[in-house]
Coordinates of C-alpha atoms in Angstrom, one line a residue:
Chain M
X1 CA 0.0 0.0 0.0
X2 CA 2.9 2.4 0.8
X3 CA 4.2 1.6 -2.6
X4 CA 0.9 2.7 -4.2
X5 CA 1.0 5.9 -2.2
X6 CA 4.6 6.6 -3.3
X7 CA 3.7 5.9 -6.9
X8 CA 0.7 8.1 -6.7
X9 CA 2.8 10.9 -5.2
X10 CA 5.5 10.5 -7.9
X11 CA 2.8 10.9 -10.6
X12 CA 1.3 13.9 -9.0
X13 CA 4.6 15.7 -8.4
X14 CA 5.7 15.0 -12.0
X15 CA 2.5 16.7 -13.2
X16 CA 3.2 19.7 -11.0
X17 CA 6.8 19.9 -12.2
X18 CA 5.5 19.6 -15.8
X19 CA 3.2 22.6 -15.2
X20 CA 6.0 24.7 -13.8
X21 CA 8.3 23.7 -16.7
X22 CA 5.7 24.8 -19.2
X23 CA 5.2 28.1 -17.4
X24 CA 8.9 28.6 -17.7
X25 CA 8.9 27.8 -21.4
X26 CA 6.0 30.2 -22.2
X27 CA 7.4 33.0 -20.1
X28 CA 10.8 32.7 -21.7
X29 CA 9.4 33.6 -25.1
X30 CA 9.1 37.4 -24.5
X31 CA 12.6 38.1 -23.1
X32 CA 14.1 35.9 -25.8
X33 CA 12.4 37.7 -28.7
X34 CA 12.8 41.1 -27.2
X35 CA 16.5 40.7 -26.7
X36 CA 17.1 39.4 -30.2
X37 CA 17.9 35.9 -29.1
X38 CA 16.5 34.6 -32.4
X39 CA 17.9 31.1 -32.4
X40 CA 16.9 30.4 -28.7
X41 CA 13.4 31.8 -29.3
X42 CA 12.8 29.6 -32.4
X43 CA 14.1 26.6 -30.4
X44 CA 11.1 26.8 -28.0
X45 CA 9.3 25.0 -30.8
X46 CA 9.9 21.4 -32.0
X47 CA 11.5 21.2 -35.5
X48 CA 8.6 21.5 -37.8
X49 CA 6.5 23.1 -35.1
X50 CA 4.2 25.9 -36.3
X51 CA 3.2 29.4 -35.3
X52 CA 0.0 30.7 -36.9
X53 CA -1.0 34.3 -36.3
X54 CA -3.5 36.7 -37.8
X55 CA -1.9 39.3 -39.9
X56 CA -4.5 41.8 -41.0
X57 CA -7.2 39.7 -42.6
X58 CA -4.8 36.9 -43.4
X59 CA -3.4 34.1 -41.3
X60 CA 0.4 33.6 -41.5
X61 CA 1.7 30.1 -40.8
X62 CA 5.4 29.9 -40.0
X63 CA 7.4 26.8 -39.4
X64 CA 10.2 26.4 -36.8
X65 CA 13.0 27.0 -36.8
X66 CA 13.8 28.8 -40.1
X67 CA 10.6 30.8 -40.7
X68 CA 10.7 32.0 -37.0
X69 CA 14.3 32.9 -37.2
X70 CA 13.5 35.0 -40.3
X71 CA 10.6 36.6 -38.4
X72 CA 12.7 37.6 -35.5
X73 CA 15.4 38.9 -37.8
X74 CA 13.1 41.0 -39.9
X75 CA 13.4 44.8 -40.0
X76 CA 10.0 45.1 -38.3
X77 CA 10.9 42.9 -35.4
X78 CA 14.4 44.5 -35.1
X79 CA 12.8 48.0 -35.0
X80 CA 10.6 46.9 -32.1
X81 CA 13.7 45.7 -30.2
X82 CA 15.6 48.9 -30.9
X83 CA 12.6 51.0 -29.8
X84 CA 12.0 49.0 -26.6
X85 CA 9.4 46.3 -26.5
X86 CA 7.8 43.6 -24.2
X87 CA 6.2 40.6 -25.8
X88 CA 4.2 39.8 -22.6
X89 CA 2.6 36.3 -22.3
X90 CA -0.2 36.5 -19.7
X91 CA -0.7 33.8 -17.1
X92 CA -2.0 30.7 -18.9
X93 CA -4.7 28.1 -18.3
X94 CA -3.1 24.7 -18.8
X95 CA -4.1 21.1 -19.3
X96 CA -1.5 18.3 -19.2
X97 CA -2.2 14.8 -20.4
X98 CA 0.9 12.6 -20.2
X99 CA 3.5 13.8 -22.8
X100 CA 1.1 16.4 -24.3
X101 CA -0.3 19.7 -23.0
X102 CA -2.5 22.6 -24.0
X103 CA -2.3 26.2 -22.8
X104 CA -4.4 29.3 -23.4
X105 CA -3.3 32.8 -22.6
X106 CA -3.5 36.4 -23.7
X107 CA -0.4 38.0 -25.1
X108 CA 0.5 41.7 -25.5
X109 CA 3.1 43.5 -27.5
X110 CA 3.9 46.7 -25.5
X111 CA 6.2 49.2 -27.3
X112 CA 7.8 52.4 -26.3
X113 CA 6.3 55.6 -27.8
X114 CA 8.4 58.5 -26.4
X115 CA 8.1 58.4 -22.6
X116 CA 5.1 56.1 -22.6
X117 CA 4.4 52.5 -23.8
X118 CA 1.5 51.5 -26.0
X119 CA -0.2 48.2 -26.6
X120 CA 0.5 47.6 -30.2
X121 CA -1.1 44.2 -30.3
X122 CA -3.3 42.2 -28.0
X123 CA -4.1 38.6 -28.8
X124 CA -5.3 35.2 -27.6
X125 CA -3.1 32.2 -27.9
X126 CA -3.5 28.5 -27.9
X127 CA -0.4 26.3 -27.6
X128 CA -0.1 22.5 -28.2
X129 CA 2.9 21.3 -26.4
X130 CA 4.9 18.0 -26.4
X131 CA 7.4 16.5 -24.1
X132 CA 10.6 15.9 -26.0
X133 CA 14.0 14.4 -25.1
X134 CA 15.1 18.0 -24.2
X135 CA 12.0 19.0 -22.3
X136 CA 8.7 20.6 -23.2
X137 CA 8.5 22.2 -26.6
X138 CA 5.8 24.0 -28.6
X139 CA 4.3 21.9 -31.4
X140 CA 1.7 24.4 -32.5
X141 CA 1.0 27.9 -31.4
X142 CA -2.1 29.7 -32.7
X143 CA -2.4 33.5 -32.1
X144 CA -5.4 35.6 -33.0
X145 CA -5.6 39.3 -32.6
X146 CA -8.4 40.6 -30.3
X147 CA -10.7 42.2 -32.8
X148 CA -13.9 40.4 -31.9
X149 CA -13.5 37.7 -34.6
X150 CA -15.2 34.3 -34.1
X151 CA -11.8 32.6 -34.5
X152 CA -10.4 34.6 -31.6
X153 CA -13.3 33.6 -29.4
X154 CA -13.0 30.0 -30.5
X155 CA -9.4 29.9 -29.1
X156 CA -10.6 31.6 -25.8
X157 CA -13.3 28.9 -25.3
X158 CA -10.6 26.3 -25.2
X159 CA -10.1 27.1 -21.5
X160 CA -13.4 25.3 -20.9
X161 CA -12.2 22.1 -22.6
Chain E
X1 CA 8.1 7.1 10.5
X2 CA 7.8 6.5 6.8
X3 CA 4.1 6.8 7.2
X4 CA 4.5 10.2 8.7
X5 CA 6.7 11.3 5.8
X6 CA 4.2 10.0 3.3
X7 CA 1.3 11.7 5.0
X8 CA 3.2 14.9 5.2
X9 CA 4.1 14.8 1.5
X10 CA 0.5 14.1 0.6
X11 CA -0.6 17.2 2.5
X12 CA 2.1 19.3 0.9
X13 CA 1.4 18.1 -2.6
X14 CA -2.4 18.6 -2.1
X15 CA -1.7 22.2 -1.2
X16 CA 0.5 22.8 -4.3
X17 CA -2.2 21.2 -6.5
X18 CA -4.8 23.5 -4.8
X19 CA -2.7 26.5 -5.7
X20 CA -2.4 25.5 -9.3
X21 CA -6.2 24.7 -9.5
X22 CA -7.0 28.2 -8.2
X23 CA -4.6 29.8 -10.7
X24 CA -6.5 27.9 -13.4
X25 CA -9.8 29.1 -12.1
X26 CA -8.7 32.8 -11.9
X27 CA -7.1 32.8 -15.3
X28 CA -10.1 31.1 -17.0
X29 CA -12.2 34.1 -16.2
X30 CA -10.9 36.4 -18.9
X31 CA -11.1 34.0 -21.9
X32 CA -14.6 33.0 -20.7
X33 CA -16.1 36.5 -20.4
X34 CA -14.2 37.8 -23.5
X35 CA -15.6 34.9 -25.6
X36 CA -19.2 35.4 -24.5
X37 CA -19.2 32.1 -22.5
X38 CA -21.7 33.6 -20.1
X39 CA -22.9 30.5 -18.3
X40 CA -19.4 29.1 -17.8
X41 CA -18.1 32.4 -16.5
X42 CA -20.9 32.8 -13.9
X43 CA -20.3 29.1 -12.9
X44 CA -16.8 30.1 -11.6
X45 CA -18.7 31.3 -8.6
X46 CA -20.7 29.2 -6.1
X47 CA -24.4 29.6 -6.3
X48 CA -25.1 32.7 -4.3
X49 CA -21.5 33.8 -4.5
X50 CA -21.0 37.6 -5.0
X51 CA -19.1 40.0 -7.2
X52 CA -18.8 43.5 -5.9
X53 CA -17.1 46.2 -8.0
X54 CA -16.9 49.9 -8.0
X55 CA -19.0 51.5 -10.6
X56 CA -18.3 55.3 -10.6
X57 CA -18.9 56.4 -7.0
X58 CA -21.2 53.4 -6.3
X59 CA -20.4 49.8 -5.5
X60 CA -22.4 47.2 -7.5
X61 CA -23.1 43.9 -5.8
X62 CA -24.1 41.1 -8.1
X63 CA -25.0 37.5 -7.1
X64 CA -24.1 34.4 -9.1
X65 CA -25.2 33.0 -11.3
X66 CA -28.2 35.1 -12.6
X67 CA -26.9 38.7 -12.0
X68 CA -23.5 37.7 -13.6
X69 CA -25.2 36.1 -16.6
X70 CA -27.1 39.4 -17.0
X71 CA -23.9 41.4 -16.7
X72 CA -22.1 39.4 -19.4
X73 CA -25.1 39.5 -21.7
X74 CA -25.5 43.2 -21.4
X75 CA -25.1 45.5 -24.4
X76 CA -22.0 47.1 -22.8
X77 CA -20.3 43.8 -22.3
X78 CA -21.3 42.5 -25.7
X79 CA -19.9 45.6 -27.3
X80 CA -16.5 44.9 -25.6
X81 CA -16.6 41.4 -27.0
X82 CA -17.4 42.7 -30.5
X83 CA -14.7 45.3 -30.4
X84 CA -12.0 42.9 -29.1
X85 CA -11.2 42.8 -25.4
X86 CA -9.0 41.1 -22.8
X87 CA -10.1 40.8 -19.2
X88 CA -6.6 40.1 -17.9
X89 CA -6.2 38.8 -14.4
X90 CA -2.7 39.5 -13.2
X91 CA -0.6 36.9 -11.3
X92 CA -2.2 36.6 -7.8
X93 CA -0.9 36.3 -4.3
X94 CA -2.7 33.4 -2.7
X95 CA -3.2 31.9 0.8
X96 CA -4.8 28.5 1.2
X97 CA -6.2 27.2 4.5
X98 CA -7.8 23.8 4.1
X99 CA -11.0 24.2 2.1
X100 CA -10.8 28.0 1.9
X101 CA -8.5 30.3 0.1
X102 CA -7.8 34.0 -0.5
X103 CA -6.2 35.6 -3.5
X104 CA -5.3 39.2 -4.4
X105 CA -4.4 40.4 -7.9
X106 CA -4.7 43.3 -10.3
X107 CA -7.0 43.1 -13.2
X108 CA -7.1 45.0 -16.5
X109 CA -9.7 45.5 -19.2
X110 CA -7.8 46.0 -22.4
X111 CA -9.9 47.0 -25.4
X112 CA -9.2 47.6 -29.0
X113 CA -9.3 51.2 -30.3
X114 CA -8.6 51.1 -34.0
X115 CA -5.1 49.5 -34.4
X116 CA -4.1 50.0 -30.7
X117 CA -5.5 48.6 -27.4
X118 CA -6.3 50.8 -24.4
X119 CA -6.6 50.0 -20.7
X120 CA -10.2 50.9 -20.1
X121 CA -10.1 49.7 -16.5
X122 CA -7.4 48.8 -14.0
X123 CA -8.5 47.4 -10.6
X124 CA -7.4 45.5 -7.6
X125 CA -9.3 42.3 -6.6
X126 CA -9.7 40.2 -3.6
X127 CA -11.3 36.7 -4.0
X128 CA -12.6 34.4 -1.2
X129 CA -12.6 30.9 -2.6
X130 CA -14.0 27.7 -1.3
X131 CA -13.5 24.0 -2.2
X132 CA -16.7 22.5 -3.4
X133 CA -17.7 19.1 -4.6
X134 CA -16.8 20.2 -8.2
X135 CA -13.6 21.9 -7.3
X136 CA -12.6 25.4 -6.2
X137 CA -15.2 28.2 -6.7
X138 CA -15.4 31.9 -6.0
X139 CA -17.5 32.7 -3.0
X140 CA -16.9 36.5 -3.0
X141 CA -14.9 38.7 -5.4
X142 CA -14.3 42.3 -4.6
X143 CA -13.0 44.6 -7.3
X144 CA -12.1 48.2 -6.8
X145 CA -10.9 50.5 -9.6
X146 CA -7.4 52.0 -9.2
X147 CA -8.3 55.6 -8.4
X148 CA -6.4 56.1 -5.2
X149 CA -9.3 55.3 -2.9
X150 CA -8.8 54.0 0.6
X151 CA -11.0 51.0 -0.2
X152 CA -8.7 50.0 -3.1
X153 CA -5.6 50.3 -0.9
X154 CA -7.3 48.2 1.8
X155 CA -7.8 45.3 -0.7
X156 CA -4.1 45.6 -1.8
X157 CA -2.9 45.4 1.8
X158 CA -4.5 42.0 2.1
X159 CA -1.4 40.5 0.4
X160 CA 0.3 41.1 3.8
X161 CA -2.3 39.1 5.8
Chain B
X1 CA 14.7 1.9 -1.9
X2 CA 11.5 3.4 -0.5
X3 CA 13.6 5.7 1.6
X4 CA 15.4 6.9 -1.5
X5 CA 12.0 7.5 -3.2
X6 CA 10.7 9.4 -0.2
X7 CA 13.8 11.5 0.0
X8 CA 13.7 12.3 -3.7
X9 CA 10.1 13.3 -3.4
X10 CA 10.8 15.5 -0.4
X11 CA 13.5 17.3 -2.4
X12 CA 11.2 17.8 -5.4
X13 CA 8.3 19.0 -3.4
X14 CA 10.5 21.5 -1.5
X15 CA 11.7 22.9 -4.8
X16 CA 8.1 23.3 -6.1
X17 CA 7.1 25.0 -2.8
X18 CA 10.1 27.3 -3.1
X19 CA 9.0 28.3 -6.6
X20 CA 5.5 29.1 -5.3
X21 CA 6.9 31.0 -2.3
X22 CA 9.0 33.2 -4.7
X23 CA 6.1 33.9 -6.9
X24 CA 4.2 35.0 -3.8
X25 CA 7.1 37.3 -2.9
X26 CA 7.4 38.9 -6.3
X27 CA 3.7 39.4 -6.8
X28 CA 3.3 40.9 -3.3
X29 CA 5.5 43.8 -4.4
X30 CA 2.9 45.7 -6.5
X31 CA 0.0 45.7 -4.0
X32 CA 2.4 46.7 -1.2
X33 CA 3.9 49.7 -3.0
X34 CA 0.6 50.8 -4.5
X35 CA -1.1 50.8 -1.1
X36 CA 1.7 52.8 0.6
X37 CA 2.8 49.8 2.7
X38 CA 6.3 51.2 2.7
X39 CA 7.9 49.2 5.4
X40 CA 6.4 45.9 4.2
X41 CA 7.6 46.6 0.7
X42 CA 11.1 47.4 1.7
X43 CA 11.1 44.2 3.9
X44 CA 10.8 42.1 0.7
X45 CA 14.6 42.7 0.5
X46 CA 17.3 41.4 2.8
X47 CA 18.9 44.1 5.0
X48 CA 21.5 45.6 2.7
X49 CA 19.8 44.2 -0.4
X50 CA 19.8 46.5 -3.4
X51 CA 17.4 47.8 -6.0
X52 CA 19.1 49.2 -9.1
X53 CA 17.0 50.9 -11.8
X54 CA 17.6 53.1 -14.8
X55 CA 16.5 56.6 -14.2
X56 CA 16.9 58.6 -17.4
X57 CA 20.4 58.0 -18.5
X58 CA 21.6 57.2 -15.0
X59 CA 21.3 54.1 -12.9
X60 CA 20.0 54.6 -9.3
X61 CA 21.2 52.1 -6.7
X62 CA 19.2 52.0 -3.5
X63 CA 19.8 49.9 -0.4
X64 CA 17.1 48.2 1.7
X65 CA 15.5 49.1 3.9
X66 CA 16.1 52.8 4.3
X67 CA 16.6 54.0 0.7
X68 CA 13.6 52.0 -0.4
X69 CA 11.4 53.4 2.4
X70 CA 12.5 56.9 1.2
X71 CA 11.6 56.0 -2.4
X72 CA 8.1 54.8 -1.5
X73 CA 7.5 57.8 0.8
X74 CA 8.6 60.3 -1.9
X75 CA 6.2 62.9 -3.3
X76 CA 6.5 61.2 -6.7
X77 CA 5.5 57.8 -5.4
X78 CA 2.8 59.2 -3.2
X79 CA 1.3 61.0 -6.2
X80 CA 1.1 57.7 -8.1
X81 CA -0.7 56.2 -5.2
X82 CA -3.2 59.1 -4.9
X83 CA -3.8 59.0 -8.7
X84 CA -4.3 55.2 -8.8
X85 CA -1.5 52.9 -9.9
X86 CA -0.6 49.3 -10.5
X87 CA 3.1 48.2 -10.2
X88 CA 2.5 45.0 -12.1
X89 CA 5.1 42.3 -12.0
X90 CA 4.7 40.0 -15.0
X91 CA 4.9 36.1 -14.7
X92 CA 8.6 35.3 -14.1
X93 CA 11.1 32.7 -15.4
X94 CA 12.8 31.3 -12.3
X95 CA 15.8 29.1 -11.5
X96 CA 16.3 27.7 -8.0
X97 CA 19.6 26.3 -6.8
X98 CA 19.4 25.3 -3.1
X99 CA 19.1 28.5 -1.0
X100 CA 19.5 30.8 -3.9
X101 CA 17.3 31.7 -6.9
X102 CA 17.2 33.9 -9.9
X103 CA 14.1 35.3 -11.6
X104 CA 13.5 37.4 -14.7
X105 CA 10.2 39.2 -15.5
X106 CA 8.8 42.3 -17.1
X107 CA 7.3 45.0 -14.9
X108 CA 4.8 47.8 -15.8
X109 CA 3.8 50.9 -13.9
X110 CA 0.2 51.5 -15.0
X111 CA -1.3 54.8 -13.9
X112 CA -4.7 56.4 -14.2
X113 CA -5.1 59.3 -16.6
X114 CA -8.7 60.5 -16.3
X115 CA -10.9 57.5 -17.2
X116 CA -8.1 55.5 -18.8
X117 CA -4.8 54.0 -17.6
X118 CA -1.5 54.5 -19.2
X119 CA 1.7 52.5 -19.1
X120 CA 4.1 55.0 -17.6
X121 CA 7.0 52.6 -17.4
X122 CA 7.8 49.2 -18.9
X123 CA 11.0 47.4 -17.7
X124 CA 12.8 44.1 -17.5
X125 CA 13.9 42.9 -14.1
X126 CA 16.4 40.4 -12.8
X127 CA 16.2 39.3 -9.1
X128 CA 18.8 37.5 -7.1
X129 CA 17.0 35.9 -4.2
X130 CA 18.1 34.1 -1.0
X131 CA 16.4 31.9 1.5
X132 CA 16.6 33.5 4.9
X133 CA 15.4 32.4 8.3
X134 CA 12.1 34.3 7.5
X135 CA 11.7 32.9 4.0
X136 CA 12.8 34.0 0.6
X137 CA 14.1 37.6 0.2
X138 CA 15.4 39.8 -2.6
X139 CA 19.2 40.3 -2.4
X140 CA 19.5 42.3 -5.6
X141 CA 16.9 43.5 -8.0
X142 CA 18.0 45.1 -11.3
X143 CA 15.4 46.9 -13.4
X144 CA 16.1 48.5 -16.8
X145 CA 13.5 50.5 -18.7
X146 CA 12.6 49.1 -22.1
X147 CA 14.3 51.5 -24.4
X148 CA 16.3 49.2 -26.6
X149 CA 19.5 49.5 -24.5
X150 CA 22.1 46.7 -24.6
X151 CA 21.8 46.6 -20.8
X152 CA 18.1 45.9 -20.9
X153 CA 18.7 43.1 -23.4
X154 CA 21.4 41.6 -21.3
X155 CA 18.9 41.2 -18.4
X156 CA 16.4 39.6 -20.7
X157 CA 18.9 37.0 -22.0
X158 CA 19.3 35.7 -18.5
X159 CA 16.2 33.6 -19.1
X160 CA 18.4 31.4 -21.2
X161 CA 21.0 30.9 -18.4

């Protein structure tokens, strides 16, 4: 019976550690992209992992690592870094199921404008995560700008799954 | 002795799991209300649970679930959803005592204004939570807008309790 | 063998509890300074602990508790409190090593301006923390405004350490 209790505790503690590890992964993203740590930021994804985001009326679909490295090296992104920016990932709602996990959180791009900071972009995100040999990685991240679209609300509703 | 160690670990892990469960509850709120998931949002409270918030110079006191469902169905709230909004709950400070818990956190209502987002409301919140047969629920949430009032500062000071 | 498993679990649970205790410390900061809880805010640091932050082109270096109590009692800080402010600490990335820990997070000073709130300051922070006889305390906090400086990016990159 003690063995059952030990095994049960080990499973529960593993799950808690997984949740904290995923928090760490998600909250590393901002400081990496805002400091120009392009390779490290793209390496938060699995190879072949995707980042989909709304871009005006279109949806861009980028693949890790090369497309993401290109994104974070772009003139637009580099100008955010030079101006002073925070890619803030809000506190997520997470569900872990063995070697897979889901997370939902808001994100904000906050950029300096003279002696104030503006919210240049506010979005909702849904991440599909997978445990790899080097720890948790993003397999798919979907990001939709907060403009009242049905697609943005569909991602939000995933917190109730 | 091993039994004591096991029992102590079980209590400690339970408390950690409770803290993560409450984080999940608090951070579900935004995506639920911003996606129009009215019934699910109101169900974060116990039946009869209350949500008090400053509304101009008055304090509104709503009761779950009906008053809250009315609030989230109102024209004002529906216009926020259609415009694009984030009801962001900041990272809380939490105290758990058995089947009861307290949490304090800032909250922000961030709303689209053309191609930028504005902070329409910033507030401090104090939640009283209770463990129910279906998990943690909000028994009472107090929210005071950040306008320098003594009442808002009184809620903030609860992090030192 | 069961003893090894118990000991391993105890170490792992301690680390998780440490992480949650540090979250609590970091997220107490805002409500304490925004409510004028000057002594309690300064007591988040060890005696002799430091808070360095960029102030225009200079770097201010304050020592706890006296310099910090002076800062939070200053006319400037008191005017923020009277107007209505949130010193929001974003979700951190943390590394714990025994009785020492490091954390990196964005911070934002959000202040009321009529019926809206503005981001008066956005910064990146690096904390060095130490376990004391009364719990975790800040030994050194470095804060750099987000203005594209190399120093601000150097603090951000610490999430990859």
